[in-house]
């Protein structure tokens, strides 16, 4: 396999890209990364997260919320919890109930 890229700009620490990106030398800036289909990449990451059978991490919850274009308050309202609960999930201080996590997955899909 060729050159792999650890892609952390999405807020997740375990995403590696094997293709779909290039490094370009930009005058005045130096080497810059270009990803061919960033929206498609994020959709693929999101679908992988919601299809995976383990509990979501705090960073994954935040990734899904941001990808849906929701504030913490909006997500909390949709899931029937208070905004502080959603904030605590994203900081890893509390885990959502299994039902709330399932609903989050369905909302993303």
One Martini backbone bead per residue (centre of mass of N, CA, C, O) as a GRO file, in nm:
protein
  109
    1UNK     BB    1   0.101   0.032   0.016
    2UNK     BB    2   0.097   0.349   0.031
    3UNK     BB    3   0.041   0.651   0.125
    4UNK     BB    4  -0.064   0.752   0.438
    5UNK     BB    5  -0.336   0.930   0.612
    6UNK     BB    6  -0.387   1.114   0.892
    7UNK     BB    7  -0.728   1.210   0.976
    8UNK     BB    8  -0.807   1.483   1.215
    9UNK     BB    9  -1.001   1.725   1.117
   10UNK     BB   10  -1.277   1.569   1.216
   11UNK     BB   11  -1.202   1.474   1.537
   12UNK     BB   12  -1.063   1.205   1.472
   13UNK     BB   13  -0.801   0.953   1.549
   14UNK     BB   14  -0.886   0.679   1.340
   15UNK     BB   15  -0.819   0.813   1.048
   16UNK     BB   16  -0.736   0.657   0.734
   17UNK     BB   17  -0.584   0.728   0.420
   18UNK     BB   18  -0.519   0.576   0.096
   19UNK     BB   19  -0.704   0.781  -0.069
   20UNK     BB   20  -0.820   1.093  -0.216
   21UNK     BB   21  -0.534   1.239  -0.204
   22UNK     BB   22  -0.317   1.537  -0.192
   23UNK     BB   23  -0.002   1.701  -0.235
   24UNK     BB   24   0.058   2.049  -0.241
   25UNK     BB   25   0.248   2.308  -0.367
   26UNK     BB   26   0.225   2.633  -0.216
   27UNK     BB   27   0.285   2.940  -0.263
   28UNK     BB   28   0.365   3.059   0.067
   29UNK     BB   29   0.272   2.770   0.225
   30UNK     BB   30   0.334   2.500   0.103
   31UNK     BB   31   0.223   2.215   0.205
   32UNK     BB   32  -0.091   2.079   0.083
   33UNK     BB   33  -0.406   1.949   0.138
   34UNK     BB   34  -0.610   1.734  -0.078
   35UNK     BB   35  -0.955   1.650  -0.095
   36UNK     BB   36  -1.170   1.539  -0.327
   37UNK     BB   37  -1.429   1.422  -0.118
   38UNK     BB   38  -1.528   1.540   0.171
   39UNK     BB   39  -1.827   1.470   0.190
   40UNK     BB   40  -1.799   1.168   0.127
   41UNK     BB   41  -1.610   1.105   0.358
   42UNK     BB   42  -1.802   1.191   0.592
   43UNK     BB   43  -2.029   0.996   0.518
   44UNK     BB   44  -1.864   0.738   0.551
   45UNK     BB   45  -1.792   0.777   0.844
   46UNK     BB   46  -2.082   0.799   0.954
   47UNK     BB   47  -2.181   0.519   0.856
   48UNK     BB   48  -1.977   0.357   1.013
   49UNK     BB   49  -2.061   0.449   1.295
   50UNK     BB   50  -2.372   0.358   1.281
   51UNK     BB   51  -2.303   0.048   1.197
   52UNK     BB   52  -2.159   0.006   1.441
   53UNK     BB   53  -2.189  -0.204   1.744
   54UNK     BB   54  -2.068   0.004   1.917
   55UNK     BB   55  -2.008   0.242   2.115
   56UNK     BB   56  -1.989   0.571   2.127
   57UNK     BB   57  -1.792   0.826   2.128
   58UNK     BB   58  -1.753   1.150   2.193
   59UNK     BB   59  -1.633   1.225   1.911
   60UNK     BB   60  -1.857   1.079   1.745
   61UNK     BB   61  -2.095   1.242   1.843
   62UNK     BB   62  -1.990   1.513   1.743
   63UNK     BB   63  -1.957   1.442   1.447
   64UNK     BB   64  -2.256   1.380   1.390
   65UNK     BB   65  -2.371   1.653   1.474
   66UNK     BB   66  -2.208   1.828   1.276
   67UNK     BB   67  -2.301   1.678   1.015
   68UNK     BB   68  -2.611   1.768   1.083
   69UNK     BB   69  -2.609   2.076   1.183
   70UNK     BB   70  -2.605   2.076   1.504
   71UNK     BB   71  -2.672   2.164   1.801
   72UNK     BB   72  -2.680   2.070   2.117
   73UNK     BB   73  -2.969   2.163   2.168
   74UNK     BB   74  -3.105   2.025   1.927
   75UNK     BB   75  -3.022   1.740   1.996
   76UNK     BB   76  -3.147   1.730   2.276
   77UNK     BB   77  -3.438   1.784   2.187
   78UNK     BB   78  -3.459   1.529   1.997
   79UNK     BB   79  -3.373   1.331   2.259
   80UNK     BB   80  -3.496   1.437   2.543
   81UNK     BB   81  -3.272   1.635   2.653
   82UNK     BB   82  -3.041   1.819   2.787
   83UNK     BB   83  -2.778   2.013   2.696
   84UNK     BB   84  -2.577   1.907   2.911
   85UNK     BB   85  -2.581   1.614   2.825
   86UNK     BB   86  -2.460   1.653   2.544
   87UNK     BB   87  -2.199   1.784   2.647
   88UNK     BB   88  -2.107   1.538   2.822
   89UNK     BB   89  -2.079   1.337   2.594
   90UNK     BB   90  -1.857   1.506   2.432
   91UNK     BB   91  -1.659   1.497   2.702
   92UNK     BB   92  -1.689   1.206   2.851
   93UNK     BB   93  -1.881   1.228   3.129
   94UNK     BB   94  -2.114   1.086   2.958
   95UNK     BB   95  -2.358   0.847   2.870
   96UNK     BB   96  -2.577   0.755   2.670
   97UNK     BB   97  -2.834   0.605   2.614
   98UNK     BB   98  -2.922   0.359   2.413
   99UNK     BB   99  -3.167   0.505   2.293
  100UNK     BB  100  -3.024   0.773   2.219
  101UNK     BB  101  -2.812   0.644   2.035
  102UNK     BB  102  -3.006   0.519   1.832
  103UNK     BB  103  -3.139   0.786   1.750
  104UNK     BB  104  -2.887   0.921   1.642
  105UNK     BB  105  -2.837   0.716   1.417
  106UNK     BB  106  -3.109   0.760   1.273
  107UNK     BB  107  -3.079   1.061   1.220
  108UNK     BB  108  -2.835   1.038   1.037
  109UNK     BB  109  -2.979   0.846   0.821
   0.00000   0.00000   0.00000
